[in-house]
Each structure stands twice: as C-alpha cells, then as structure tokens.
Coordinates of C-alpha atoms in Angstrom, one line a residue:
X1 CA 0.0 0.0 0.0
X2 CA 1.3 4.1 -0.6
X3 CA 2.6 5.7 2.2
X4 CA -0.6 7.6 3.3
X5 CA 1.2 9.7 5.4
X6 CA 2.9 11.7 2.5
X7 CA 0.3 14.1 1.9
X8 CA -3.5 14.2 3.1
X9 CA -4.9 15.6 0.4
X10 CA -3.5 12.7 -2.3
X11 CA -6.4 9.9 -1.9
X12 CA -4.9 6.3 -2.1
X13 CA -7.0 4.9 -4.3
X14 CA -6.5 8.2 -6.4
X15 CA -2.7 7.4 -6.8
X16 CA -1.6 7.2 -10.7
X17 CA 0.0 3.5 -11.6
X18 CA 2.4 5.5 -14.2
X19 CA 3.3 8.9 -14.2
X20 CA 5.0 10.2 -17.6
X21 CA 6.7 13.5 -17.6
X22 CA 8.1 15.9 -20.3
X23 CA 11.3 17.7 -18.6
X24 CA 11.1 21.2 -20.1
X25 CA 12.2 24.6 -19.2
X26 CA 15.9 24.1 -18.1
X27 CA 17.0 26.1 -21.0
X28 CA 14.7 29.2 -20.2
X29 CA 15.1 28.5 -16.3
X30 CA 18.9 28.8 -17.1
X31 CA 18.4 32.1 -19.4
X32 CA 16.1 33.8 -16.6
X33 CA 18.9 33.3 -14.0
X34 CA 21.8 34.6 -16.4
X35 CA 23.4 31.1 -17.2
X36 CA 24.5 29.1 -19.9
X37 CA 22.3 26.5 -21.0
X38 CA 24.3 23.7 -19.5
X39 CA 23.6 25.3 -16.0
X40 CA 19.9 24.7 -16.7
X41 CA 20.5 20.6 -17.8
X42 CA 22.8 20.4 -14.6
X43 CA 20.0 21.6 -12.8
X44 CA 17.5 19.6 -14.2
X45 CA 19.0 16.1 -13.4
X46 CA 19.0 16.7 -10.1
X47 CA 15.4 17.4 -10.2
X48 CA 15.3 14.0 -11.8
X49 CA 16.6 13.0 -8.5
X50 CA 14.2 14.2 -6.3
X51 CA 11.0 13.3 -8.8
X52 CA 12.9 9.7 -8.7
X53 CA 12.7 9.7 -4.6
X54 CA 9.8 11.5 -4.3
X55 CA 7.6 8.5 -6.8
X56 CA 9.6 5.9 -4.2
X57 CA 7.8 7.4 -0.9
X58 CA 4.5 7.6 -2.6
X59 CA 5.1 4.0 -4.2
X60 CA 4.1 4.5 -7.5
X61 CA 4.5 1.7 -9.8
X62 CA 6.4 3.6 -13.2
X63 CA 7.5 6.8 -14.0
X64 CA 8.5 7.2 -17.6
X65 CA 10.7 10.7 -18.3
X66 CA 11.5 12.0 -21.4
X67 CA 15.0 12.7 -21.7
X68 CA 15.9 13.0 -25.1
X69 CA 13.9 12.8 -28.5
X70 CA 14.7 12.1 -31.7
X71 CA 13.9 15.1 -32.6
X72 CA 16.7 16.1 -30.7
X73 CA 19.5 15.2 -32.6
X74 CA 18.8 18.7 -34.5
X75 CA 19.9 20.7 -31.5
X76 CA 23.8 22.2 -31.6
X77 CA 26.2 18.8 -31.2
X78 CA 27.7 20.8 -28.2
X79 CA 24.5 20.6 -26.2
X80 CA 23.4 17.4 -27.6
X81 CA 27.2 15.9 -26.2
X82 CA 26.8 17.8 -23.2
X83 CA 23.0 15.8 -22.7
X84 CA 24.7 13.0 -23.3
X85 CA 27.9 13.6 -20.8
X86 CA 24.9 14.4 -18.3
X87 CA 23.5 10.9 -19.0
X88 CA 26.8 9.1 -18.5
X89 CA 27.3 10.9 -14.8
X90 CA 23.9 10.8 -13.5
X91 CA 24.0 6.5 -14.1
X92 CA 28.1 6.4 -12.7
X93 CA 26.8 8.6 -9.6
X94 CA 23.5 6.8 -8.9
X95 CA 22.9 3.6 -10.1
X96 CA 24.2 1.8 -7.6
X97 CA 22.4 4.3 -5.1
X98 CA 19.3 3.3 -6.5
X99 CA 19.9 -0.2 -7.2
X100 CA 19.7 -0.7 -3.2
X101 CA 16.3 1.4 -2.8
X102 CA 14.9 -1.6 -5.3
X103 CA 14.3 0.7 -8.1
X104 CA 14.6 -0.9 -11.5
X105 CA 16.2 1.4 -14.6
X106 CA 14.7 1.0 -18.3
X107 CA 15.7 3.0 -21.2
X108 CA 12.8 3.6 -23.9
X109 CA 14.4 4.0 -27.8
X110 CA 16.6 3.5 -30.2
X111 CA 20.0 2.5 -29.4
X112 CA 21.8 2.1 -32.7
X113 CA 22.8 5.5 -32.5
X114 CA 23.8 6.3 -29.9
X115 CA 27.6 7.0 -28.6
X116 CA 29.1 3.7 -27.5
X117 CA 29.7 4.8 -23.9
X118 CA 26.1 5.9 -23.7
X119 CA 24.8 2.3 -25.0
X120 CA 27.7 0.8 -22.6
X121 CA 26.2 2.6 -19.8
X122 CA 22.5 1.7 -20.6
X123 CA 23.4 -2.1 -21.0
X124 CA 25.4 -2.2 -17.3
X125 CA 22.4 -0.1 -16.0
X126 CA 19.8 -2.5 -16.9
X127 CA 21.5 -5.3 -16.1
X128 CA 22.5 -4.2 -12.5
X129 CA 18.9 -3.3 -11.6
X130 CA 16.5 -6.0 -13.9
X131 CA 15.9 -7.9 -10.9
X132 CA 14.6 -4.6 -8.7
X133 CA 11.1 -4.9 -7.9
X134 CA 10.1 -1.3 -6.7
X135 CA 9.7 1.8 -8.8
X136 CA 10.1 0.8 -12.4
X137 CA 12.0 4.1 -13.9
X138 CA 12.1 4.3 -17.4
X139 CA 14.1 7.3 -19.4
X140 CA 13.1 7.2 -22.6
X141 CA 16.3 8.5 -25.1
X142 CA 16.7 8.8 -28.3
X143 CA 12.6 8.2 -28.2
X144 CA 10.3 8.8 -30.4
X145 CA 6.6 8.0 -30.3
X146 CA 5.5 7.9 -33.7
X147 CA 9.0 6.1 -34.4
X148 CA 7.9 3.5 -31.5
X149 CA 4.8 2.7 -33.1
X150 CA 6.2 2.4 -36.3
X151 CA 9.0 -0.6 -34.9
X152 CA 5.6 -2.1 -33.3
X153 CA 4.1 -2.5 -36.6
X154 CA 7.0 -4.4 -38.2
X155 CA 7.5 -6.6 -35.9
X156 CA 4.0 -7.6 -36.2
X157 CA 4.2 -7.7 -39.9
X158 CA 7.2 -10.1 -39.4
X159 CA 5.2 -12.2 -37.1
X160 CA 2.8 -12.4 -39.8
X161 CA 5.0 -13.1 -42.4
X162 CA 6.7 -15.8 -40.4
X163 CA 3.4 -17.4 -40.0
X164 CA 3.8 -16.6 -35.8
X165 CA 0.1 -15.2 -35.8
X166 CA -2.5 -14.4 -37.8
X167 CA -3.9 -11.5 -38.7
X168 CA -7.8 -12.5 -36.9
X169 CA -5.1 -12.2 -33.5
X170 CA -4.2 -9.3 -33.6
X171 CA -5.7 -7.0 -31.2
X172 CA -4.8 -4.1 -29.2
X173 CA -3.0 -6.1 -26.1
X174 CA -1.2 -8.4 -28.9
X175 CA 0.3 -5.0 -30.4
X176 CA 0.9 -3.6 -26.7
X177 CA 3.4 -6.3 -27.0
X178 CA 5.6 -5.1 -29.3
X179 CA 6.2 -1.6 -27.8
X180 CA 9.1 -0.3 -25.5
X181 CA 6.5 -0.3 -22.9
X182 CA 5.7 -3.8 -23.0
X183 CA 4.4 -5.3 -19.8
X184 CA 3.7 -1.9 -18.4
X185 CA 0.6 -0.4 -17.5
X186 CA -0.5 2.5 -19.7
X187 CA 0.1 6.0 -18.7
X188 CA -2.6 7.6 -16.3
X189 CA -0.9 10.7 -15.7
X190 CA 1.7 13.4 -18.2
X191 CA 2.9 15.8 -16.7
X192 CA 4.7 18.7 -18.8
X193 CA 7.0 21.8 -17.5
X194 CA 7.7 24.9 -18.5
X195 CA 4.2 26.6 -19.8
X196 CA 4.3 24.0 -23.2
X197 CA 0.9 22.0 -23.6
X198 CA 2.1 20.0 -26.3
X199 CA 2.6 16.1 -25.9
X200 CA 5.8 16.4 -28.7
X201 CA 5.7 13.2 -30.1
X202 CA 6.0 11.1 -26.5
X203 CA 4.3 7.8 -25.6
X204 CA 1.6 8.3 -27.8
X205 CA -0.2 5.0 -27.8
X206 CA 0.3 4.5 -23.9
X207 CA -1.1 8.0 -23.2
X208 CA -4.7 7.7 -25.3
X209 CA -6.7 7.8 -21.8
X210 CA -4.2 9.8 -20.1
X211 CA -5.1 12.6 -17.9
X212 CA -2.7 15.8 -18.9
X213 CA -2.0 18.3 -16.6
X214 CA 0.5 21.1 -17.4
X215 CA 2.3 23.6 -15.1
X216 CA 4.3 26.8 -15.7
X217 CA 6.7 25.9 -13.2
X218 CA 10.4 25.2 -15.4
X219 CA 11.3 21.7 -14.6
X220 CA 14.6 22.8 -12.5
X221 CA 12.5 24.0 -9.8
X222 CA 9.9 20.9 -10.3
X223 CA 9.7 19.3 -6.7
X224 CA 7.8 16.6 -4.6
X225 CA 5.3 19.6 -3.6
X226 CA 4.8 19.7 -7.5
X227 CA 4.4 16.4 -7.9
X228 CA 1.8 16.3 -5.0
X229 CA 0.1 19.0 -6.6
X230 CA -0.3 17.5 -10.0
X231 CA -0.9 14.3 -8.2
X232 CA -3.7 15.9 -6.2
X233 CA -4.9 17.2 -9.4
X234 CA -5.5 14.3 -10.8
X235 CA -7.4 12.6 -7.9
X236 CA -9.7 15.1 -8.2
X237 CA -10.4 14.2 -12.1
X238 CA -13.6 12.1 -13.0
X239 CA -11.6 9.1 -15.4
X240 CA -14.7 7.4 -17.3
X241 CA -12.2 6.4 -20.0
X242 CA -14.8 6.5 -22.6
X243 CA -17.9 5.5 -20.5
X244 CA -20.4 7.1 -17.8
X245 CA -19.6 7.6 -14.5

C-alpha cells in the first residue's frame, strides 16, 4: 500500500500506476537566471533525482521521463554531447544508489545510434537493476513516439509473415506487446514543465486515456510539492475512459 502519510490531500486509491513526464524549461530556467544553458540541464537532473525519490515514498508503480527525442539530434552537437555527458554521470553517480532502494532502470528507444559509452552505460544499467522490484524508472532517449509505433508494426508484420500469428489475433494487447513499454501499464498521468501543452511526439499509444496536466513551473524547480500537486490534481479528475460515471 502508498505511504498515506505523504500528503492528506492525495487519496490512495487516487494514486496514478504511471506517471510520464516531459522535462522542459531548463534552458529558459537557465536564461532567466543569467546562465548558460548547460547550467539549466545540470540543474534539471537533479530534479530528476528528487521526482525519482519522491515517486519511491508515494510508491508508485512507473514513471517514464523523457530525456531525449529524436527530434533532438537537430539541436547544436555541443549541447546534444553535453546531454549525453549528463546521461553518463547521472548512471556512474546513482545507479548503484538506487539499485539498493529496489528501483529498476529502463531505457525507452533506439539504441543504434547512440555513442558507445552511452549504450555501454544503458546495458550495465539494466543489467544491474532487472531484478529490482520497486519503482520501475524508465528514461526514454533517443525516443520517439510515432518512431515506436512504427518498430511495433514491423514486428507484427514479421510475425505475420513468419506465420507466428494471424492477422484475426491481432488485437490491441497483442500490439501492446511489441512496444518499448511492454508489460507496463499505460500512462494515467503526463505531466509537462515549462508553460508547453504539447505532448511532442512522447508515448503516444500509452497516453490515449491519459489525464494531462501542465504547469508553468520550469522543470529545475519541479519538486515533490509539485508532484503532489499534480498528483492531487488528478485525484480530483472524473476518469470514465470512454464511458459514464
């Protein structure tokens, strides 16, 4: 059961399974303050941090953040390297910290191309945490929603192909299957920084019944009293997904 001692207002039964969140603002957050850029990324992993601890205490199942799109790659190489650098510290500095709070570490994308050390570090990541059975925490890099979808339907048309299922089979939790998220609940709450109500390409078959709650707040300065809040939010939401109350 959550911790119902975190926050009163946050009803248990009102607690999200999977909490997706789009990590926007540290470039603006950074500007505002009179800082490079970079300031604003090194910022915003240690908010990762904190969102990371803070989903622990209230137990909730998956949280999925968006760390880098493919859309990405069209920023200047300096910044995408520095992301990248960021990526590469963050797991050195804290996988093994959160390997022993029984969190387990999943990267949502494609690999392929990706530096080396950065696919070195994912492998030795997942591998050091896959038999964690707390907070499931996925960062989805090198991710791309319409991109996932699109990897989903060839390897169902392979499966086909191959004779490994009929067409008459395939349904919506056969395809579920052949996501990133497989195994996973879907999304029930996206939360996006920075002012932005846009869902940019992310988890777009896991977030169809979604609730979507966006905040002004940069995500630098996103905290657990943030988190509550948008939490809180969505507890107070009527979910019919589709139906009548």
């Amino acid at each position: 059961m959550p911790n119902n001692n975190i926050d009163k207002q946050v009803p248990i039964s009102s607690l999200p399974r999977h909490i997706a969140i789009i990590m926007d603002g540290n470039g603006r957050w950074a500007q505002r303050r009179g800082l490079p850029r970079s300031a604003g990324h090194k910022a915003g992993a240690d908010a990762v941090e904190r969102i990371v601890r803070a989903c622990v205490e209230l137990e909730i199942p998956v949280l999925t953040v968006y760390a880098f799109s493919t859309e990405n790659w069209k920023r200047p190489a300096a910044e995408v390297s520095l992301l990248m650098q960021l990526l590469l510290e963050y797991l050195q500095r804290k996988v093994k910290i959160m390997a022993t709070e029984n969190i387990k570490i999943c990267f949502l994308g494609e690999r392929d191309n990706l530096p080396e050390k950065v696919k070195t570090a994912i492998e030795r990541t997942e591998v050091y945490t896959q038999e964690n059975t707390g907070l499931i925490f996925n960062i989805a890099l090198n991710y791309g929603g319409q991109q996932e979808i699109l990897h989903g339907v060839k390897e169902v048309a392979a499966a086909v192909a191959a004779g490994e299922c009929a067409l008459a089979g395939i349904n919506q939790a056969f395809f579920a299957q052949h996501l990133y998220t497989k195994g996973l609940p879907e999304v029930d709450l996206m939360i996006r920084t920075s002012g932005e109500q846009r869902i940019s390409n992310f988890l777009l078959w896991q977030m169809a019944y979604a609730e979507l709650y966006f905040t002004e707040t940069y995500w630098p300065d996103f905290d657990k009293e943030a988190l509550l809040a948008a939490i809180t939010a969505y507890g107070n939401r009527e979910r019919r997904l589709g139906g009548l109350k």
